[in-house]
Amino acid sequence: MKKMLIVEDDQIVGNIYRHKFQVEGFQVALATDGEAGLIAVKEIKPDVVILDLMLPKLNGVEILKKMRAEPTTKSIPVIVLSNAYLSSLVQEAWKAGANHCMIKASCTPKQLIELVNRTLGAPPAAQGPAPDPALPKPAHAPASAAIPAKKPPPGSSEDDTAFQTELRQTFLGSAPDHIAQLRGMLQAFIKSEGDTARLPRLFTLYRQVHSLTSNSAVAGLTSVAKMSSALEALLNELYEKPKNLNASTMRTVAHTID
């Protein structure tokens, strides 16, 4: 039985991926932050790692660098799930040794399963696999190196269709609560004064949008996931560069949430 490690900070999304891969016959471990993910890599020695880049405690790029620096983990294939709007981070992931970079907003569990199966049939990273023309390597990749997942072939199984439908219905049922939470967090941020109070609230808002991106993507709601991922990237930039916080950027955030 092949061993898999999923490093995903959203527990619900991580459990969905874990369930799908267990059904496919994988032994699956789940880590919900970067530090736990790095420890699990060393302890489990998985056959493949699915790695979100935006993680608490230690981001995906740092995990990749540490994996490729260790003889016991440098050959483990790593599939990165990325935000299309964070192209510089994606480039760093390629350079750090990612085998594949997939856009999270348009990657369904079924597509991820297909990619994992193809990856495990290829030579390990340390042996220098032939470049996949659909997934360019960083040396010649443009700024937007991550690419959308390939469309699944027609004729999906009834079980997979039913599973996707259930995920979509669950997400749509909880959508009003998600939006209400986002609006409440936005108002709390707007009313706060000074970076000491504002930045933690901005980070909380960012984490909520990050979760929305993950959940809408796994439910197959690509349009929602793409819009959410754009907002996620903007909030991440504002958190890292608070000098860019102004009336214009906040109007953009508020308009997107509405």
mmCIF file of C-alpha atoms in Angstrom:
data_model
loop_
_atom_site.group_PDB
_atom_site.id
_atom_site.type_symbol
_atom_site.label_atom_id
_atom_site.label_comp_id
_atom_site.label_asym_id
_atom_site.label_seq_id
_atom_site.Cartn_x
_atom_site.Cartn_y
_atom_site.Cartn_z
ATOM 1 C CA MET A 1 0.000 0.000 0.000
ATOM 2 C CA LYS A 2 1.374 3.404 -1.022
ATOM 3 C CA LYS A 3 1.836 5.971 1.743
ATOM 4 C CA MET A 4 0.717 9.562 1.256
ATOM 5 C CA LEU A 5 1.125 12.702 3.334
ATOM 6 C CA ILE A 6 -1.286 15.601 2.843
ATOM 7 C CA VAL A 7 -0.167 18.926 4.320
ATOM 8 C CA GLU A 8 -3.285 21.114 4.314
ATOM 9 C CA ASP A 9 -4.244 23.595 7.004
ATOM 10 C CA ASP A 10 -7.999 23.374 6.383
ATOM 11 C CA GLN A 11 -9.124 20.324 8.367
ATOM 12 C CA ILE A 12 -12.329 19.812 6.368
ATOM 13 C CA VAL A 13 -10.584 19.936 2.993
ATOM 14 C CA GLY A 14 -7.767 17.744 4.284
ATOM 15 C CA ASN A 15 -10.247 15.121 5.456
ATOM 16 C CA ILE A 16 -11.998 15.146 2.083
ATOM 17 C CA TYR A 17 -8.700 14.526 0.289
ATOM 18 C CA ARG A 18 -7.765 11.854 2.824
ATOM 19 C CA HIS A 19 -11.067 10.025 2.348
ATOM 20 C CA LYS A 20 -10.796 10.076 -1.444
ATOM 21 C CA PHE A 21 -7.256 8.709 -1.448
ATOM 22 C CA GLN A 22 -8.059 6.062 1.147
ATOM 23 C CA VAL A 23 -10.812 4.828 -1.158
ATOM 24 C CA GLU A 24 -8.164 4.657 -3.901
ATOM 25 C CA GLY A 25 -6.060 2.363 -1.700
ATOM 26 C CA PHE A 26 -3.577 4.810 -0.170
ATOM 27 C CA GLN A 27 -2.465 4.899 3.442
ATOM 28 C CA VAL A 28 -2.958 8.600 4.199
ATOM 29 C CA ALA A 29 -1.612 10.868 6.943
ATOM 30 C CA LEU A 30 -2.749 14.476 7.377
ATOM 31 C CA ALA A 31 -0.788 17.409 8.821
ATOM 32 C CA THR A 32 -2.471 20.784 9.347
ATOM 33 C CA ASP A 33 0.547 23.086 9.618
ATOM 34 C CA GLY A 34 4.035 23.329 8.161
ATOM 35 C CA GLU A 35 5.973 22.216 11.221
ATOM 36 C CA ALA A 36 3.782 19.138 11.709
ATOM 37 C CA GLY A 37 4.104 18.399 7.994
ATOM 38 C CA LEU A 38 7.899 18.446 8.080
ATOM 39 C CA ILE A 39 7.969 16.158 11.115
ATOM 40 C CA ALA A 40 5.541 13.763 9.412
ATOM 41 C CA VAL A 41 7.663 13.639 6.244
ATOM 42 C CA LYS A 42 10.684 12.499 8.256
ATOM 43 C CA GLU A 43 8.741 9.991 10.351
ATOM 44 C CA ILE A 44 6.455 8.474 7.719
ATOM 45 C CA LYS A 45 8.703 8.589 4.621
ATOM 46 C CA PRO A 46 5.646 8.817 2.329
ATOM 47 C CA ASP A 47 5.673 7.760 -1.309
ATOM 48 C CA VAL A 48 4.140 11.111 -2.283
ATOM 49 C CA VAL A 49 3.334 14.438 -0.604
ATOM 50 C CA ILE A 50 0.465 16.792 -1.436
ATOM 51 C CA LEU A 51 1.527 20.191 -0.168
ATOM 52 C CA ASP A 52 -0.382 23.447 0.222
ATOM 53 C CA LEU A 53 1.983 26.411 -0.064
ATOM 54 C CA MET A 54 0.173 28.787 2.294
ATOM 55 C CA LEU A 55 0.588 27.130 5.691
ATOM 56 C CA PRO A 56 0.871 28.381 9.269
ATOM 57 C CA LYS A 57 4.174 28.024 11.163
ATOM 58 C CA LEU A 58 6.202 26.951 8.098
ATOM 59 C CA ASN A 59 5.204 27.550 4.485
ATOM 60 C CA GLY A 60 5.315 24.967 1.729
ATOM 61 C CA VAL A 61 8.440 26.361 0.073
ATOM 62 C CA GLU A 62 10.435 25.987 3.295
ATOM 63 C CA ILE A 63 9.202 22.410 3.659
ATOM 64 C CA LEU A 64 10.321 21.664 0.101
ATOM 65 C CA LYS A 65 13.773 23.132 0.684
ATOM 66 C CA LYS A 66 14.263 21.081 3.832
ATOM 67 C CA MET A 67 13.009 17.915 2.134
ATOM 68 C CA ARG A 68 15.359 18.292 -0.826
ATOM 69 C CA ALA A 69 18.295 18.931 1.515
ATOM 70 C CA GLU A 70 17.823 15.595 3.316
ATOM 71 C CA PRO A 71 19.085 12.390 1.657
ATOM 72 C CA THR A 72 16.155 10.383 3.064
ATOM 73 C CA THR A 73 13.456 12.712 1.709
ATOM 74 C CA LYS A 74 14.972 14.429 -1.345
ATOM 75 C CA SER A 75 13.506 11.925 -3.822
ATOM 76 C CA ILE A 76 9.918 11.988 -2.525
ATOM 77 C CA PRO A 77 7.558 13.379 -5.203
ATOM 78 C CA VAL A 78 5.783 16.552 -4.086
ATOM 79 C CA ILE A 79 2.620 17.940 -5.671
ATOM 80 C CA VAL A 80 2.048 21.564 -4.725
ATOM 81 C CA LEU A 81 -1.377 23.193 -4.497
ATOM 82 C CA SER A 82 -0.965 26.896 -5.147
ATOM 83 C CA ASN A 83 -2.765 30.183 -5.582
ATOM 84 C CA ALA A 84 -2.537 31.327 -9.210
ATOM 85 C CA TYR A 85 -2.145 34.940 -8.088
ATOM 86 C CA LEU A 86 0.956 34.248 -5.984
ATOM 87 C CA SER A 87 3.239 33.605 -8.953
ATOM 88 C CA SER A 88 6.473 34.489 -7.144
ATOM 89 C CA LEU A 89 5.745 31.899 -4.461
ATOM 90 C CA VAL A 90 4.955 29.331 -7.145
ATOM 91 C CA GLN A 91 8.308 30.042 -8.807
ATOM 92 C CA GLU A 92 10.021 29.522 -5.466
ATOM 93 C CA ALA A 93 8.254 26.174 -5.134
ATOM 94 C CA TRP A 94 9.474 25.061 -8.565
ATOM 95 C CA LYS A 95 13.027 26.085 -7.712
ATOM 96 C CA ALA A 96 12.816 24.321 -4.357
ATOM 97 C CA GLY A 97 12.028 21.023 -6.089
ATOM 98 C CA ALA A 98 8.271 20.653 -6.614
ATOM 99 C CA ASN A 99 7.360 17.909 -9.084
ATOM 100 C CA HIS A 100 4.051 19.500 -10.065
ATOM 101 C CA CYS A 101 2.279 22.772 -9.254
ATOM 102 C CA MET A 102 -1.502 22.788 -9.528
ATOM 103 C CA ILE A 103 -3.843 25.746 -9.191
ATOM 104 C CA LYS A 104 -5.909 25.004 -6.127
ATOM 105 C CA ALA A 105 -8.958 26.935 -7.334
ATOM 106 C CA SER A 106 -9.444 24.634 -10.337
ATOM 107 C CA CYS A 107 -8.152 21.304 -9.033
ATOM 108 C CA THR A 108 -10.799 18.768 -7.986
ATOM 109 C CA PRO A 109 -10.104 15.627 -5.922
ATOM 110 C CA LYS A 110 -10.589 13.476 -9.033
ATOM 111 C CA GLN A 111 -8.000 15.455 -10.990
ATOM 112 C CA LEU A 112 -5.587 15.281 -8.084
ATOM 113 C CA ILE A 113 -5.976 11.501 -7.889
ATOM 114 C CA GLU A 114 -5.185 11.202 -11.601
ATOM 115 C CA LEU A 115 -2.058 13.347 -11.216
ATOM 116 C CA VAL A 116 -0.844 11.371 -8.193
ATOM 117 C CA ASN A 117 -1.226 8.111 -10.097
ATOM 118 C CA ARG A 118 0.731 9.528 -13.041
ATOM 119 C CA THR A 119 3.407 10.908 -10.740
ATOM 120 C CA LEU A 120 3.957 7.611 -8.960
ATOM 121 C CA GLY A 121 4.421 5.944 -12.320
ATOM 122 C CA ALA A 122 7.278 8.365 -13.181
ATOM 123 C CA PRO A 123 10.940 8.318 -11.995
ATOM 124 C CA PRO A 124 11.544 10.005 -8.607
ATOM 125 C CA ALA A 125 12.527 13.678 -8.559
ATOM 126 C CA ALA A 126 16.200 13.009 -7.737
ATOM 127 C CA GLN A 127 16.610 11.017 -10.968
ATOM 128 C CA GLY A 128 15.562 13.997 -13.081
ATOM 129 C CA PRO A 129 12.215 13.030 -14.667
ATOM 130 C CA ALA A 130 11.546 14.153 -18.203
ATOM 131 C CA PRO A 131 9.705 17.489 -18.223
ATOM 132 C CA ASP A 132 5.932 17.240 -18.541
ATOM 133 C CA PRO A 133 4.955 19.607 -21.356
ATOM 134 C CA ALA A 134 1.674 20.359 -19.592
ATOM 135 C CA LEU A 135 3.439 21.301 -16.347
ATOM 136 C CA PRO A 136 6.567 23.339 -17.237
ATOM 137 C CA LYS A 137 9.660 23.285 -15.053
ATOM 138 C CA PRO A 138 10.856 26.551 -13.465
ATOM 139 C CA ALA A 139 13.948 27.150 -15.606
ATOM 140 C CA HIS A 140 11.797 28.099 -18.577
ATOM 141 C CA ALA A 141 8.480 28.782 -16.888
ATOM 142 C CA PRO A 142 6.760 32.180 -17.171
ATOM 143 C CA ALA A 143 5.781 34.157 -14.099
ATOM 144 C CA SER A 144 2.485 32.288 -13.854
ATOM 145 C CA ALA A 145 4.130 28.871 -13.667
ATOM 146 C CA ALA A 146 1.236 27.100 -11.992
ATOM 147 C CA ILE A 147 -1.314 25.927 -14.525
ATOM 148 C CA PRO A 148 -4.945 24.913 -14.261
ATOM 149 C CA ALA A 149 -5.638 21.247 -13.681
ATOM 150 C CA LYS A 150 -6.477 19.283 -16.791
ATOM 151 C CA LYS A 151 -10.167 18.663 -17.365
ATOM 152 C CA PRO A 152 -11.216 15.178 -16.291
ATOM 153 C CA PRO A 153 -12.067 12.774 -19.100
ATOM 154 C CA PRO A 154 -15.763 12.289 -19.878
ATOM 155 C CA GLY A 155 -17.591 9.403 -18.260
ATOM 156 C CA SER A 156 -16.945 10.051 -14.566
ATOM 157 C CA SER A 157 -18.242 7.339 -12.279
ATOM 158 C CA GLU A 158 -21.638 7.769 -10.622
ATOM 159 C CA ASP A 159 -19.979 7.614 -7.203
ATOM 160 C CA ASP A 160 -17.635 10.473 -8.044
ATOM 161 C CA THR A 161 -20.485 12.578 -9.427
ATOM 162 C CA ALA A 162 -22.597 11.954 -6.344
ATOM 163 C CA PHE A 163 -19.666 12.809 -4.084
ATOM 164 C CA GLN A 164 -19.023 16.083 -5.918
ATOM 165 C CA THR A 165 -22.723 16.961 -5.808
ATOM 166 C CA GLU A 166 -22.853 16.355 -2.076
ATOM 167 C CA LEU A 167 -19.796 18.560 -1.493
ATOM 168 C CA ARG A 168 -21.328 21.334 -3.580
ATOM 169 C CA GLN A 169 -24.651 21.196 -1.746
ATOM 170 C CA THR A 170 -22.901 21.253 1.623
ATOM 171 C CA PHE A 171 -20.801 24.239 0.611
ATOM 172 C CA LEU A 172 -23.754 26.197 -0.782
ATOM 173 C CA GLY A 173 -25.765 25.437 2.345
ATOM 174 C CA SER A 174 -23.079 26.980 4.535
ATOM 175 C CA ALA A 175 -22.269 29.879 2.167
ATOM 176 C CA PRO A 176 -24.480 32.477 3.930
ATOM 177 C CA ASP A 177 -22.670 31.789 7.208
ATOM 178 C CA HIS A 178 -19.280 32.116 5.481
ATOM 179 C CA ILE A 179 -20.256 35.478 3.991
ATOM 180 C CA ALA A 180 -21.633 36.733 7.307
ATOM 181 C CA GLN A 181 -18.378 35.774 9.040
ATOM 182 C CA LEU A 182 -16.324 37.538 6.380
ATOM 183 C CA ARG A 183 -18.385 40.711 6.684
ATOM 184 C CA GLY A 184 -18.064 40.653 10.471
ATOM 185 C CA MET A 185 -14.292 40.203 10.245
ATOM 186 C CA LEU A 186 -14.043 42.992 7.682
ATOM 187 C CA GLN A 187 -15.985 45.396 9.908
ATOM 188 C CA ALA A 188 -13.820 44.514 12.909
ATOM 189 C CA PHE A 189 -10.722 45.207 10.827
ATOM 190 C CA ILE A 190 -12.027 48.533 9.480
ATOM 191 C CA LYS A 191 -12.933 49.760 12.969
ATOM 192 C CA SER A 192 -9.568 48.839 14.479
ATOM 193 C CA GLU A 193 -6.866 51.483 14.859
ATOM 194 C CA GLY A 194 -3.096 51.078 14.636
ATOM 195 C CA ASP A 195 -1.106 48.179 13.209
ATOM 196 C CA THR A 196 -1.048 46.358 16.559
ATOM 197 C CA ALA A 197 -4.812 45.894 16.405
ATOM 198 C CA ARG A 198 -5.327 45.894 12.640
ATOM 199 C CA LEU A 199 -2.788 43.340 11.454
ATOM 200 C CA PRO A 200 -4.044 40.417 13.597
ATOM 201 C CA ARG A 201 -7.584 41.098 12.357
ATOM 202 C CA LEU A 202 -6.359 41.338 8.784
ATOM 203 C CA PHE A 203 -4.620 37.978 9.195
ATOM 204 C CA THR A 204 -7.816 36.444 10.606
ATOM 205 C CA LEU A 205 -9.719 37.722 7.568
ATOM 206 C CA TYR A 206 -7.036 36.312 5.265
ATOM 207 C CA ARG A 207 -7.237 32.876 6.921
ATOM 208 C CA GLN A 208 -11.017 32.821 6.498
ATOM 209 C CA VAL A 209 -10.731 33.660 2.793
ATOM 210 C CA HIS A 210 -7.981 31.040 2.406
ATOM 211 C CA SER A 211 -10.393 28.469 3.855
ATOM 212 C CA LEU A 212 -13.131 29.647 1.487
ATOM 213 C CA THR A 213 -10.807 29.132 -1.491
ATOM 214 C CA SER A 214 -9.973 25.593 -0.402
ATOM 215 C CA ASN A 215 -13.548 24.565 0.322
ATOM 216 C CA SER A 216 -15.047 26.017 -2.861
ATOM 217 C CA ALA A 217 -12.296 24.429 -4.964
ATOM 218 C CA VAL A 218 -12.768 20.963 -3.515
ATOM 219 C CA ALA A 219 -16.524 21.342 -4.098
ATOM 220 C CA GLY A 220 -15.863 22.039 -7.774
ATOM 221 C CA LEU A 221 -17.134 25.637 -7.634
ATOM 222 C CA THR A 222 -14.346 27.011 -9.792
ATOM 223 C CA SER A 223 -15.717 30.533 -10.289
ATOM 224 C CA VAL A 224 -16.110 31.061 -6.546
ATOM 225 C CA ALA A 225 -12.681 29.569 -5.871
ATOM 226 C CA LYS A 226 -10.972 31.798 -8.450
ATOM 227 C CA MET A 227 -12.529 34.980 -7.071
ATOM 228 C CA SER A 228 -11.719 33.900 -3.528
ATOM 229 C CA SER A 229 -8.122 33.083 -4.442
ATOM 230 C CA ALA A 230 -7.684 36.566 -5.942
ATOM 231 C CA LEU A 231 -8.956 38.128 -2.714
ATOM 232 C CA GLU A 232 -6.766 35.774 -0.701
ATOM 233 C CA ALA A 233 -3.677 36.925 -2.609
ATOM 234 C CA LEU A 234 -4.580 40.593 -2.085
ATOM 235 C CA LEU A 235 -5.092 40.121 1.662
ATOM 236 C CA ASN A 236 -1.811 38.238 1.912
ATOM 237 C CA GLU A 237 0.008 41.097 0.174
ATOM 238 C CA LEU A 238 -1.641 43.687 2.429
ATOM 239 C CA TYR A 239 -0.663 41.715 5.505
ATOM 240 C CA GLU A 240 2.945 41.421 4.359
ATOM 241 C CA LYS A 241 3.073 45.063 3.162
ATOM 242 C CA PRO A 242 0.724 47.048 5.455
ATOM 243 C CA LYS A 243 1.911 50.324 3.917
ATOM 244 C CA ASN A 244 -0.324 49.414 0.955
ATOM 245 C CA LEU A 245 -3.419 49.576 3.157
ATOM 246 C CA ASN A 246 -5.490 52.542 2.022
ATOM 247 C CA ALA A 247 -9.061 53.517 1.210
ATOM 248 C CA SER A 248 -8.782 52.161 -2.334
ATOM 249 C CA THR A 249 -7.537 48.691 -1.384
ATOM 250 C CA MET A 250 -10.118 48.407 1.393
ATOM 251 C CA ARG A 251 -12.919 49.317 -1.031
ATOM 252 C CA THR A 252 -11.665 46.526 -3.287
ATOM 253 C CA VAL A 253 -11.755 44.044 -0.406
ATOM 254 C CA ALA A 254 -15.230 45.134 0.708
ATOM 255 C CA HIS A 255 -16.598 45.071 -2.856
ATOM 256 C CA THR A 256 -15.235 41.558 -3.467
ATOM 257 C CA ILE A 257 -16.763 40.194 -0.259
ATOM 258 C CA ASP A 258 -20.143 41.754 -1.119
#
